[in-house]
Short mmCIF file of C-alpha atoms in Angstrom, two decimals:
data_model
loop_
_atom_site.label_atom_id
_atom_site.label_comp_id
_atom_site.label_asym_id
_atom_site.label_seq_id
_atom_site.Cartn_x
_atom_site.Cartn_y
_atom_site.Cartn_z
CA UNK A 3 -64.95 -68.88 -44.90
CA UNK A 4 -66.12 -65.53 -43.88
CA UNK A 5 -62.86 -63.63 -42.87
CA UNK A 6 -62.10 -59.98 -43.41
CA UNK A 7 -58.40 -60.08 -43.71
CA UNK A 8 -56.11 -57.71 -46.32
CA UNK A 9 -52.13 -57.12 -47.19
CA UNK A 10 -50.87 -58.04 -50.58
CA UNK A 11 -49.75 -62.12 -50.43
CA UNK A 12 -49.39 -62.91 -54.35
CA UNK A 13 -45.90 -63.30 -54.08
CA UNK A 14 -45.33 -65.78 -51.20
CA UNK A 15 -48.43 -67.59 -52.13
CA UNK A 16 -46.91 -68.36 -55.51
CA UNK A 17 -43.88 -69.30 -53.55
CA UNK A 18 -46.16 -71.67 -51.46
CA UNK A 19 -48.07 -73.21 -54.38
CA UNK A 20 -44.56 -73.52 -56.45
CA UNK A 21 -42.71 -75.65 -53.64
CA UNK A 22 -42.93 -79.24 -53.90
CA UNK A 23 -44.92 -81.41 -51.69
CA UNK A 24 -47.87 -84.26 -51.85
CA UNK A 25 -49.98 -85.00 -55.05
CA UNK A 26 -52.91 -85.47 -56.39
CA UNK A 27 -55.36 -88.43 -56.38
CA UNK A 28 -58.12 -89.39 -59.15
CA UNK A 29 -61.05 -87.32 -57.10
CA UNK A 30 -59.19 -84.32 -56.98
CA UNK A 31 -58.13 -84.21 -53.19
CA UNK A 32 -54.60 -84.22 -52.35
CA UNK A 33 -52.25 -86.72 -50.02
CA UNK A 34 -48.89 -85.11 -48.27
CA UNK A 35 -46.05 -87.91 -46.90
CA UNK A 36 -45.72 -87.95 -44.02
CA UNK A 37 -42.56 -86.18 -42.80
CA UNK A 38 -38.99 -87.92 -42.46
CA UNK A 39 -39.38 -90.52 -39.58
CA UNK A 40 -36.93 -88.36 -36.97
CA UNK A 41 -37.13 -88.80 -33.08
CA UNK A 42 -39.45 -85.82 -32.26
CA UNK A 43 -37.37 -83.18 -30.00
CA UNK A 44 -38.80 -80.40 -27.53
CA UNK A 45 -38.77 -78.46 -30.27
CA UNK A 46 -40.89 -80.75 -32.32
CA UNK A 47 -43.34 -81.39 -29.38
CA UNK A 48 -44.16 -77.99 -28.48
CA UNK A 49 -41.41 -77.77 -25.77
CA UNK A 50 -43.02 -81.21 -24.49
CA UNK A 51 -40.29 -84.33 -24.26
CA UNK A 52 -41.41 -86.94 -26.47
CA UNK A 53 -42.63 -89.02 -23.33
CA UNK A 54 -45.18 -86.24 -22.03
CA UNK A 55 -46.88 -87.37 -25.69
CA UNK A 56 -49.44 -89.55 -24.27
CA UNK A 57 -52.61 -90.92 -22.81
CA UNK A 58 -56.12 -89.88 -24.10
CA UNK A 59 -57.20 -86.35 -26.19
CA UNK A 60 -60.70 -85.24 -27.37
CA UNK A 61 -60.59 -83.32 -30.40
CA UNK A 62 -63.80 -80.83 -31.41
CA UNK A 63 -64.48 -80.18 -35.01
CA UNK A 64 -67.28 -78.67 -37.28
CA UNK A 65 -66.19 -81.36 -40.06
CA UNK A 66 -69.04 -83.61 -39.68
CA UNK A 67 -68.07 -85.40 -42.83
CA UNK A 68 -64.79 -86.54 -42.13
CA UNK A 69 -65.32 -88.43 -38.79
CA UNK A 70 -65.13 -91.89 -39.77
CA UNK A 71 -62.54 -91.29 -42.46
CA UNK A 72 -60.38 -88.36 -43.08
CA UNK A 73 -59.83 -87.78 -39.14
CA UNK A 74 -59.42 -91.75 -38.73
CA UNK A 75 -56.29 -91.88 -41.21
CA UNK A 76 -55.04 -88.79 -39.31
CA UNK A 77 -55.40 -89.43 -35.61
CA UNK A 78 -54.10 -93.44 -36.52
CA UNK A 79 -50.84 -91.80 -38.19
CA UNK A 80 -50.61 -89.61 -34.59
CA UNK A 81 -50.88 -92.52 -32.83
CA UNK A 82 -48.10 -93.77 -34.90
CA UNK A 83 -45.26 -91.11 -34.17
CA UNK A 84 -46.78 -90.98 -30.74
CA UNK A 85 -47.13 -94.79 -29.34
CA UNK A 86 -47.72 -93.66 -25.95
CA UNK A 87 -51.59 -92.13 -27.13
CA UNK A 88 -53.58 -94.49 -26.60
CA UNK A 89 -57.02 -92.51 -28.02
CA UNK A 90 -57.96 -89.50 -30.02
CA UNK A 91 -61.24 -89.26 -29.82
CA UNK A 92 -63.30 -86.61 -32.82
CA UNK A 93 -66.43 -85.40 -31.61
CA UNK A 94 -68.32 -83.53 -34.74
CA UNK A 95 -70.93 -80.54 -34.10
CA UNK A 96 -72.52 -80.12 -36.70
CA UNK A 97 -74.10 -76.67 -35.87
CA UNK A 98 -70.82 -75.58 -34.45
CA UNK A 99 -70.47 -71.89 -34.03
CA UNK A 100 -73.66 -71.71 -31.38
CA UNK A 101 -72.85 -75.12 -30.02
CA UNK A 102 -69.31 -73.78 -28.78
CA UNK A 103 -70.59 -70.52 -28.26
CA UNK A 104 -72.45 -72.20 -25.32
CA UNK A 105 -69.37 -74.34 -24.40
CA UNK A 106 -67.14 -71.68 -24.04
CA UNK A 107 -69.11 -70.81 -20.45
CA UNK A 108 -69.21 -74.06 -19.83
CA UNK A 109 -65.59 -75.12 -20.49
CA UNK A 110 -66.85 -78.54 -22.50
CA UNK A 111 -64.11 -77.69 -25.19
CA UNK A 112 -62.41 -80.84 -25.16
CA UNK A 113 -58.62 -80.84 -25.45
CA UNK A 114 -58.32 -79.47 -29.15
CA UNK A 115 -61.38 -77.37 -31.12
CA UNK A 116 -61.70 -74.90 -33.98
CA UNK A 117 -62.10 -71.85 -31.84
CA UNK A 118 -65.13 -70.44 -32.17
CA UNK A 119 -65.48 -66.74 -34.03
CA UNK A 120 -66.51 -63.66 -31.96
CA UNK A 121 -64.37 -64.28 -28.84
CA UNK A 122 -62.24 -60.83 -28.63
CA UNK A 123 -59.13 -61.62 -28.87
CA UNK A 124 -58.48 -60.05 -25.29
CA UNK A 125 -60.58 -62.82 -23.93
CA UNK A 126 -59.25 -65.81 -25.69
CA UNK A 127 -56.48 -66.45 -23.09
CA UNK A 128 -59.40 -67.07 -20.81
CA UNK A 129 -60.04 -69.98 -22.76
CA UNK A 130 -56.94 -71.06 -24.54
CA UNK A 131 -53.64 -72.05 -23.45
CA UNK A 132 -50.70 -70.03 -25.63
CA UNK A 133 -48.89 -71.78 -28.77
CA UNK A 134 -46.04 -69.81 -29.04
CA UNK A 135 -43.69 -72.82 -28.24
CA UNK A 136 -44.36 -75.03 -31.11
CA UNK A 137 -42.17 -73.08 -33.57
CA UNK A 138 -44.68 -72.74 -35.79
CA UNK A 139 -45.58 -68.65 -35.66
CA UNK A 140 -42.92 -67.90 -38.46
CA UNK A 141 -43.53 -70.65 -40.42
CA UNK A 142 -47.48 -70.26 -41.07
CA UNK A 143 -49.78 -67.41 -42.54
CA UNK A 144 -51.79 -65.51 -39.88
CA UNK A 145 -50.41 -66.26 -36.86
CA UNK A 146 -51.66 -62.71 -34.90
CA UNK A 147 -54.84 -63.27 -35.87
CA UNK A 148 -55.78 -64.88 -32.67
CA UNK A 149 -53.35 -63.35 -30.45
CA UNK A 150 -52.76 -61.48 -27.49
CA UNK A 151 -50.35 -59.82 -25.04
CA UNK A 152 -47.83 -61.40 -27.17
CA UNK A 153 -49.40 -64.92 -26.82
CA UNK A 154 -50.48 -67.02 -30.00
CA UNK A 155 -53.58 -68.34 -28.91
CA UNK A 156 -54.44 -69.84 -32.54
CA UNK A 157 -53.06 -71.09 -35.61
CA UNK A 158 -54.77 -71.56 -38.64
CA UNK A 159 -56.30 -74.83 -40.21
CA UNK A 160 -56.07 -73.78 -44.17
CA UNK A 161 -56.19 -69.88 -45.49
CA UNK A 162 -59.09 -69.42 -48.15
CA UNK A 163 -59.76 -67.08 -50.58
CA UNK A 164 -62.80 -65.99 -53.06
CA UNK A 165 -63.69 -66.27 -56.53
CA UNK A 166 -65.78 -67.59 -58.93
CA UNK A 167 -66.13 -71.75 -59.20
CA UNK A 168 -67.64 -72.83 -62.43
CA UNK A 169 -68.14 -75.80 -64.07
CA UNK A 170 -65.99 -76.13 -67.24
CA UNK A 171 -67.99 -78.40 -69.62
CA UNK A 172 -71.20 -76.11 -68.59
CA UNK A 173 -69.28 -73.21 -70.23
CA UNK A 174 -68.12 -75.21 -73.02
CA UNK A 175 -71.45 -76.47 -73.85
CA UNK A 176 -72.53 -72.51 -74.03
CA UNK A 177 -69.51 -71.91 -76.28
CA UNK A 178 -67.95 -70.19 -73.68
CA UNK A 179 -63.80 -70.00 -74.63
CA UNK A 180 -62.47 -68.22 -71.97
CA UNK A 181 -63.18 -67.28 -68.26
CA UNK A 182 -64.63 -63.78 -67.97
CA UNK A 183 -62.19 -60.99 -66.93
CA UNK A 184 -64.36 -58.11 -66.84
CA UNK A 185 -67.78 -57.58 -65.53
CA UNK A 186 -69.10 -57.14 -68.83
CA UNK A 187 -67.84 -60.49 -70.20
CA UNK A 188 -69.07 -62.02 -66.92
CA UNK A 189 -72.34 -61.01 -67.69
CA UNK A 190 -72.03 -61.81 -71.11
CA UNK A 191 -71.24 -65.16 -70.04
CA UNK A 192 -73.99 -65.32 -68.37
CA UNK A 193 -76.43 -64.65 -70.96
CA UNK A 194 -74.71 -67.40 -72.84
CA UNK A 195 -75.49 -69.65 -70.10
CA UNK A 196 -79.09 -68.92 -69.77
CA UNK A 197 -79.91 -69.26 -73.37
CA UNK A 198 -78.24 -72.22 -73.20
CA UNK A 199 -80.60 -73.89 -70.60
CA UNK A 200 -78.12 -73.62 -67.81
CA UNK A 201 -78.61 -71.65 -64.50
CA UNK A 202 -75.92 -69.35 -65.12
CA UNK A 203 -75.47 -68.72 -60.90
CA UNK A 204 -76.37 -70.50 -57.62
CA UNK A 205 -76.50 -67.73 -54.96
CA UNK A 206 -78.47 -70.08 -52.41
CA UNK A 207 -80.02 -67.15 -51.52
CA UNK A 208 -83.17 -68.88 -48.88
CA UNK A 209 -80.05 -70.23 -46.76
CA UNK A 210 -79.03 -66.53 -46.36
CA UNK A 211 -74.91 -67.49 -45.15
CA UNK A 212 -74.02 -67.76 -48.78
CA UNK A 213 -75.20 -64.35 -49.40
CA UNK A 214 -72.53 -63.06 -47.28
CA UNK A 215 -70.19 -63.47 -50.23
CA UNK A 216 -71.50 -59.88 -51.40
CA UNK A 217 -69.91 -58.33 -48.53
CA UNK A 218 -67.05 -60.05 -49.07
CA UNK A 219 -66.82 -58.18 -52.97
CA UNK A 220 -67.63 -54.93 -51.45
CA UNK A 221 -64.18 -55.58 -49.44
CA UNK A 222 -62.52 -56.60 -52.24
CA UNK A 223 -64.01 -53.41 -54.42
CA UNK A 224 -63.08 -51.11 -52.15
CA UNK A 225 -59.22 -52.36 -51.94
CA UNK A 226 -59.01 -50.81 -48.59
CA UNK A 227 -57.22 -52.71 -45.44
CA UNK A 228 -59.49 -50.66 -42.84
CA UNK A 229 -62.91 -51.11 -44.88
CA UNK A 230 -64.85 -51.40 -42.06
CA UNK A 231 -63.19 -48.34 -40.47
CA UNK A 232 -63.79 -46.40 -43.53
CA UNK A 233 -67.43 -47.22 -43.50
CA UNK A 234 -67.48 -44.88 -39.77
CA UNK A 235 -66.77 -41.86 -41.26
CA UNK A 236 -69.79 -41.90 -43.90
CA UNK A 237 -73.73 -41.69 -43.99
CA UNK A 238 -74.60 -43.41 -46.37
CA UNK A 239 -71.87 -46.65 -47.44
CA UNK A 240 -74.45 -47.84 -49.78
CA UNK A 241 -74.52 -44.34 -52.71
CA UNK A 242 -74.27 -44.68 -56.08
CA UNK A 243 -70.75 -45.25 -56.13
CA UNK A 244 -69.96 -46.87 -53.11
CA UNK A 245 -68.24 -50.52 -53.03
CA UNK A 246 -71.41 -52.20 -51.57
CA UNK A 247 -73.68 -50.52 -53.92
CA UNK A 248 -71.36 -51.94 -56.84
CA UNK A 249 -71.70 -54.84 -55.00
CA UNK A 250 -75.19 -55.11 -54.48
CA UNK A 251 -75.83 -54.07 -58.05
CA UNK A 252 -74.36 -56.89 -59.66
CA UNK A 253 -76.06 -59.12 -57.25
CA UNK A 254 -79.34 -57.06 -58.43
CA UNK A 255 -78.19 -57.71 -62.18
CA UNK A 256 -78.20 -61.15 -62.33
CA UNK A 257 -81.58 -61.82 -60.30
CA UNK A 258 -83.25 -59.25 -62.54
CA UNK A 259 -81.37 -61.03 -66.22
CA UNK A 260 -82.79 -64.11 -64.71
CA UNK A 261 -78.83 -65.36 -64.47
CA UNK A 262 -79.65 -67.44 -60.94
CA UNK A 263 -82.25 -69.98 -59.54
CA UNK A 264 -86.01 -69.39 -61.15
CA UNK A 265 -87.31 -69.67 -57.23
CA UNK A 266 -84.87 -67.89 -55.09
CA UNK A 267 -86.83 -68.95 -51.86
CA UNK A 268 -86.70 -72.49 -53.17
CA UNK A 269 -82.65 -72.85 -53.15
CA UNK A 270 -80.79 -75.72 -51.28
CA UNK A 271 -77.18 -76.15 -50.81
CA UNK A 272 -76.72 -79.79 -51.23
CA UNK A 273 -78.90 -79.61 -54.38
CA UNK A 274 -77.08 -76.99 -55.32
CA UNK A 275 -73.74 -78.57 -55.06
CA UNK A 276 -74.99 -81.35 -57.54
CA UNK A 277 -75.86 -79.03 -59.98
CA UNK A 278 -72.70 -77.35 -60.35
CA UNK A 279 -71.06 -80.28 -60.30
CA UNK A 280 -73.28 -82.03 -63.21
CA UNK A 281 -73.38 -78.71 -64.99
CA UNK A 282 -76.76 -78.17 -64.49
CA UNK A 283 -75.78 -74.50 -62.85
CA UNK A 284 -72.28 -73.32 -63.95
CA UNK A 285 -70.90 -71.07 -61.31
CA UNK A 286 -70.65 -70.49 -57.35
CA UNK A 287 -69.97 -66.78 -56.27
CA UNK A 288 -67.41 -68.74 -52.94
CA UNK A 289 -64.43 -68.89 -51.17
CA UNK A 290 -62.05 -72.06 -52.33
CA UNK A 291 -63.27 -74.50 -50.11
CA UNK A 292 -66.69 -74.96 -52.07
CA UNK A 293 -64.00 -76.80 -55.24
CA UNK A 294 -63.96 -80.13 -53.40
CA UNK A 295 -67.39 -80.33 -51.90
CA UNK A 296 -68.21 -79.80 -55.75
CA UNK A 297 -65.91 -82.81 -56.70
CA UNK A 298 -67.31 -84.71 -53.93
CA UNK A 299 -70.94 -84.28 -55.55
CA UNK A 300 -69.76 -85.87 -58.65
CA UNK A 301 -67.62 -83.57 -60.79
CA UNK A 302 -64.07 -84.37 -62.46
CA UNK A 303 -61.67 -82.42 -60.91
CA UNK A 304 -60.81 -81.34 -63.97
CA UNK A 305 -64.03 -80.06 -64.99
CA UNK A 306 -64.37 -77.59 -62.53
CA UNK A 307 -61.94 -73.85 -62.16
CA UNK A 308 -62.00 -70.71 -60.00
CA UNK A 309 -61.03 -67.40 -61.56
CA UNK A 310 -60.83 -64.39 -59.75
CA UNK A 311 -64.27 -62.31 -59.58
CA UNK A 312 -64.38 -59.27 -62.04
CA UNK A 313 -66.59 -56.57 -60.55
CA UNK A 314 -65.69 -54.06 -62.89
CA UNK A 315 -63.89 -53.78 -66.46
CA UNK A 316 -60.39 -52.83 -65.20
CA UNK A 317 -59.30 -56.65 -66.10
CA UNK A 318 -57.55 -56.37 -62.18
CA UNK A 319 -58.92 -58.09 -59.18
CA UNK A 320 -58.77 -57.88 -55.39
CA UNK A 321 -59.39 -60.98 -53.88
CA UNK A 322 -59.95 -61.62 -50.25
CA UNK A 323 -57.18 -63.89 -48.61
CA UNK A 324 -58.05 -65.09 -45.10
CA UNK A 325 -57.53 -68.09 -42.18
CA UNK A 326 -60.02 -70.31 -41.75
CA UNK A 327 -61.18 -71.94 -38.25
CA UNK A 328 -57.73 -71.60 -36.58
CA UNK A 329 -56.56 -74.60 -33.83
CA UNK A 330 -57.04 -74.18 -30.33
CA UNK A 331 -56.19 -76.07 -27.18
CA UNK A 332 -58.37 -75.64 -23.98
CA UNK A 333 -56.66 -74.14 -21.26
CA UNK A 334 -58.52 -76.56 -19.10
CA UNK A 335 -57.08 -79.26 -21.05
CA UNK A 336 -55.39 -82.04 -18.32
CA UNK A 337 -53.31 -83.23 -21.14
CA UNK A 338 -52.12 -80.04 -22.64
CA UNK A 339 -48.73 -81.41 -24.21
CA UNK A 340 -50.17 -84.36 -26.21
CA UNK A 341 -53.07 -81.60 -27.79
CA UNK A 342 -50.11 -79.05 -28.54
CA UNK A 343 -48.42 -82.26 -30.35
CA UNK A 344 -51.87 -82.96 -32.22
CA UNK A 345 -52.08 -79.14 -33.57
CA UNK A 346 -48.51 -79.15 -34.81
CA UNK A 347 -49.11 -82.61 -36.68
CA UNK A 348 -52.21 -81.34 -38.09
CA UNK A 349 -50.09 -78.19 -39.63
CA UNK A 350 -46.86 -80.04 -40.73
CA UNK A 351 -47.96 -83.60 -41.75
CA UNK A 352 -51.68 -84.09 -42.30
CA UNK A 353 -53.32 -83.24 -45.56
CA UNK A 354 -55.92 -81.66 -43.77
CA UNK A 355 -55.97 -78.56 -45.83
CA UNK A 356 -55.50 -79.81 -49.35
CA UNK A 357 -58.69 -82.32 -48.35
CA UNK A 358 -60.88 -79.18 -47.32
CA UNK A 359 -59.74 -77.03 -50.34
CA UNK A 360 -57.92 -74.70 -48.53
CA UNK A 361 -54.33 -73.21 -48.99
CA UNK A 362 -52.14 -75.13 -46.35
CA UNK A 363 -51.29 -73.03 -43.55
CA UNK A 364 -47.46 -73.50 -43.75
CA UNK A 365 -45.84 -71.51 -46.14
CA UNK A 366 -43.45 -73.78 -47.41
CA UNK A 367 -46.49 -76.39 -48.25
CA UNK A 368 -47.67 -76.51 -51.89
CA UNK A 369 -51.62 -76.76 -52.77
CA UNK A 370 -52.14 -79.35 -54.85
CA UNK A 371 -55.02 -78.10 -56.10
CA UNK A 372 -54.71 -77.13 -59.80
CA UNK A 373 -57.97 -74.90 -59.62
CA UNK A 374 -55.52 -72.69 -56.64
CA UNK A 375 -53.09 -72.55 -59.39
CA UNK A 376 -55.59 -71.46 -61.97
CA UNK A 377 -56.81 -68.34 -59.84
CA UNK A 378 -53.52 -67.27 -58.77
CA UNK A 379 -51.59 -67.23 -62.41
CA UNK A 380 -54.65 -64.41 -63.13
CA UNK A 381 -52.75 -61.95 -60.57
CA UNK A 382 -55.29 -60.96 -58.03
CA UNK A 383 -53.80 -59.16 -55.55
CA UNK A 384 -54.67 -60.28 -52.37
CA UNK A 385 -55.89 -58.93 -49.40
CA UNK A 386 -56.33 -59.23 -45.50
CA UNK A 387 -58.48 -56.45 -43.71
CA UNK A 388 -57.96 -54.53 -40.64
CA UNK A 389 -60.19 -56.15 -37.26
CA UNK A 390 -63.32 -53.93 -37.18
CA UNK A 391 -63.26 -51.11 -35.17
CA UNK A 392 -65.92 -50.45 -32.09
CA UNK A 393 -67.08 -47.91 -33.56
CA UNK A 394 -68.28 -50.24 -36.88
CA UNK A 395 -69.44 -53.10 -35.19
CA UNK A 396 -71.76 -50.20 -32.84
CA UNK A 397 -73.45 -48.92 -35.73
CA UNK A 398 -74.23 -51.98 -37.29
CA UNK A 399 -75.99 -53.74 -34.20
CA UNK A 400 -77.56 -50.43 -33.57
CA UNK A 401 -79.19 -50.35 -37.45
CA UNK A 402 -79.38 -54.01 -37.16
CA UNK A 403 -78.03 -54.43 -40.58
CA UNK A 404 -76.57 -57.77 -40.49
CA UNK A 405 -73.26 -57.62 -42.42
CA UNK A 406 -71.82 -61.45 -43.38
CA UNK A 407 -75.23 -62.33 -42.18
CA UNK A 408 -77.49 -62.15 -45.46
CA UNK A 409 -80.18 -61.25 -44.34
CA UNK A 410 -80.34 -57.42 -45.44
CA UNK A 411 -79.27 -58.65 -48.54
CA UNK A 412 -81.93 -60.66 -48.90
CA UNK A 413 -84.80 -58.32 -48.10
CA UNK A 414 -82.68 -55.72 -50.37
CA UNK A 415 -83.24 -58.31 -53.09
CA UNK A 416 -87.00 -58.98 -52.93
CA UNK A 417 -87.69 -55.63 -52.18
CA UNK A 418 -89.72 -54.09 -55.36
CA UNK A 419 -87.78 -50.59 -55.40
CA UNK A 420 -83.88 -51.55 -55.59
CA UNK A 421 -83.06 -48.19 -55.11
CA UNK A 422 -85.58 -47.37 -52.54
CA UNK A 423 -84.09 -50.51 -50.47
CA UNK A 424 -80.47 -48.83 -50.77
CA UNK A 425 -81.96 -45.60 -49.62
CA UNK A 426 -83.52 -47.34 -46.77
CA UNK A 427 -79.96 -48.95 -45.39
CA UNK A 428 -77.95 -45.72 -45.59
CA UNK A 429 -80.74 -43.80 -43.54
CA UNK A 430 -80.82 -47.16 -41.10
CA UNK A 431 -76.60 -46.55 -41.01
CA UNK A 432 -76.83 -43.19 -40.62
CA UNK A 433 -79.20 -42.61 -37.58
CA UNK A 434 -77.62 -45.60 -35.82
CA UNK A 435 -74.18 -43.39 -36.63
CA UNK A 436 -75.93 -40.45 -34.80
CA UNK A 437 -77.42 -42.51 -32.27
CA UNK A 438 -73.71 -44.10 -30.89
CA UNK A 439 -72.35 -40.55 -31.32
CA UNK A 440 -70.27 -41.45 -34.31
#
């Protein structure tokens, strides 16, 4: 959801959503069959033989949601190829990131988990046992992403991007024909939608995370892989000019137009989610993964798209293409071969990503998501940042400006003087720049 990754993909992601493979059902998620029923080989097991596939794993996850179903179908089907496992046990966190944050110095990982961001990747092996023999590294997007010392320590779960879901019969009812491809038509849209009675955007802005997708356009303004990096070697990153003050502006545009929520400190996510999906708000400024939550809340599947966002009039995009949570197994694991065997069959043969709304991780695997398909035949090009340098991530904890965090976003927001508030963050940046010796 909130990765800073950038190389051009389009073509071998139209490859991946052009190769045949699951379909899908009347809610809008999508099934995969199960793989031809072969005799797993070392290969297939990680390097395991088939009979080191046993006994009892404990598998961690943030998807509270899909407990008693989704993961059910999943680990039964493992037990299936693998009749020697005799349990897979899901325990759900539902405020996961600080929960395993915590567990990480305790080593309460279980035997398979999400692993848990901002763990340098130089430390992960003190955790994590390596992946490298399941055959998978060629065969899935981002496999250095949690690497080191040659070691895949992670592969991903689904790869997201971000764009703009809407609600199609909320843009029809405002006699909206087309999807924006300019800033000025998005706008223009927008004012449509208002006079029409609906909220044209939900930015969720009193839950703060959401806000983050901001940062995410400044990224995808700027077009650069090394962003972050750039940002060291200036003053003042938010100037007239500058990708977050483009960023920030349109942000600033559509509070001031009244184009979002009458009481921004009175948002709420769930209640948001039911308003896109009834119409009652048309769009979500959100990676991918927001289309079936949507769906879930009561929308047709085929009454909600995603278009790339248009943050200026140049009618091209940049759209930010990253992993999310990647699979780990605990080094501490005492039945290392049967989690290895769980990770694979979550990349190969579970649905897992098509469910969540993601891209699958393999790149032969088609999405079956038709909203995936709608965003890509607009041409974005796609893009996966450069990790952020020392020196970036020292002058933002020294200004305290809390980048993918919202916050300074929000206090930019309800500040009276827009510009004053801009001001105020590039003198913050620039004496924390000083103060590191940057």
């Amino acid at each position: 959801m909130k990765k800073w990754l950038t190389t051009s993909m389009a073509l071998v992601l139209a490859m991946s959503l052009t190769a045949a493979c699951g379909k899908t059902t009347d809610n809008g998620t999508a099934t995969t069959s199960p793989a031809a029923s072969k005799a797993p080989t070392a290969t297939d097991t990680g390097g395991a033989s088939n009979g080191n596939i046993k006994g009892k794993i404990t598998v961690v996850t943030h998807r509270t949601d899909l407990v008693d179903t989704k993961f059910k179908q999943w680990t039964d089907a493992f037990k299936k190829k693998y009749p020697a496992v005799t349990e897979v046990a899901i325990e759900s966190i539902k405020d996961y990131g600080p929960t395993m944050k915590v567990r990480l110095s305790t080593g309460e990982l279980g035997d398979v988990n999400m692993i848990p961001d901002g763990v340098p990747n130089n430390k992960l092996a003190e955790f994590y046992a390596p992946l490298n023999d399941l055959g998978l590294n060629d065969k899935v997007y981002f496999p250095d992403i949690k690497a080191s010392d040659g070691k895949t320590l992670g592969l991903p779960s689904g790869v997201n991007t971000n764009g703009v879901a809407y609600n199609k019969q909320a843009f029809a009812k405002a006699g909206i024909t087309a999807v924006p491809k300019t800033l000025d038509e998005l706008y223009a849209a927008a004012e449509k939608l208002k006079a029409a009675g609906i909220t044209p955007l939900a930015t969720n802005f009193k839950d703060k995370w959401p806000l983050s997708e901001w940062d995410i356009i400044a990224f995808e303004i700027s077009g650069d892989p090394e962003f972050r990096g750039s940002m060291t070697k200036t003053d003042a990153p938010f100037a007239d000019g500058t990708p977050y003050n483009k960023a920030l502006t349109i942000l600033h545009t559509f509070v001031t137009k009244g184009y979002t929520e009458k009481d921004l400190m009175s948002t709420d996510w769930e209640s948001s989610k039911k308003d896109v999906a009834s119409g009652k708000t048309a769009m979500y400024f959100l990676g991918n993964w927001v289309i079936p939550q949507i769906i879930e809340n009561g929308a047709k599947s085929e009454d909600i798209g995603f278009f790339p966002m248009p943050y200026d009039n140049s009618g091209k995009y940049n759209a930010n293409m990253g992993p999310d949570y990647m699979y780990g197994v605990a080094k501490n694991s005492k039945n290392i071969d049967t989690a290895k065997a769980f990770v694979k069959f979550m990349i190969e043969e579970s649905d897992y990503a098509d469910y969540a709304g993601m891209i699958p991780p393999l790149k032969s695997k088609e999405s079956t998501m038709p909203q995936l398909k709608e965003f890509l035949a607009m041409k974005p090009n796609t893009l996966q940042g450069k990790p952020d340098p020392d020196a970036y991530s020292a002058i933002a904890n020294k200004a305290q400006i809390d980048f993918m965090g919202g916050t300074y976003v929000q206090k930019l927001i309800l500040t009276k003087d827009f510009k004053a508030g801009l001001e105020e963050l590039n003198k913050k940046w620039a004496d924390a720049k000083k103060a590191v010796g940057q």
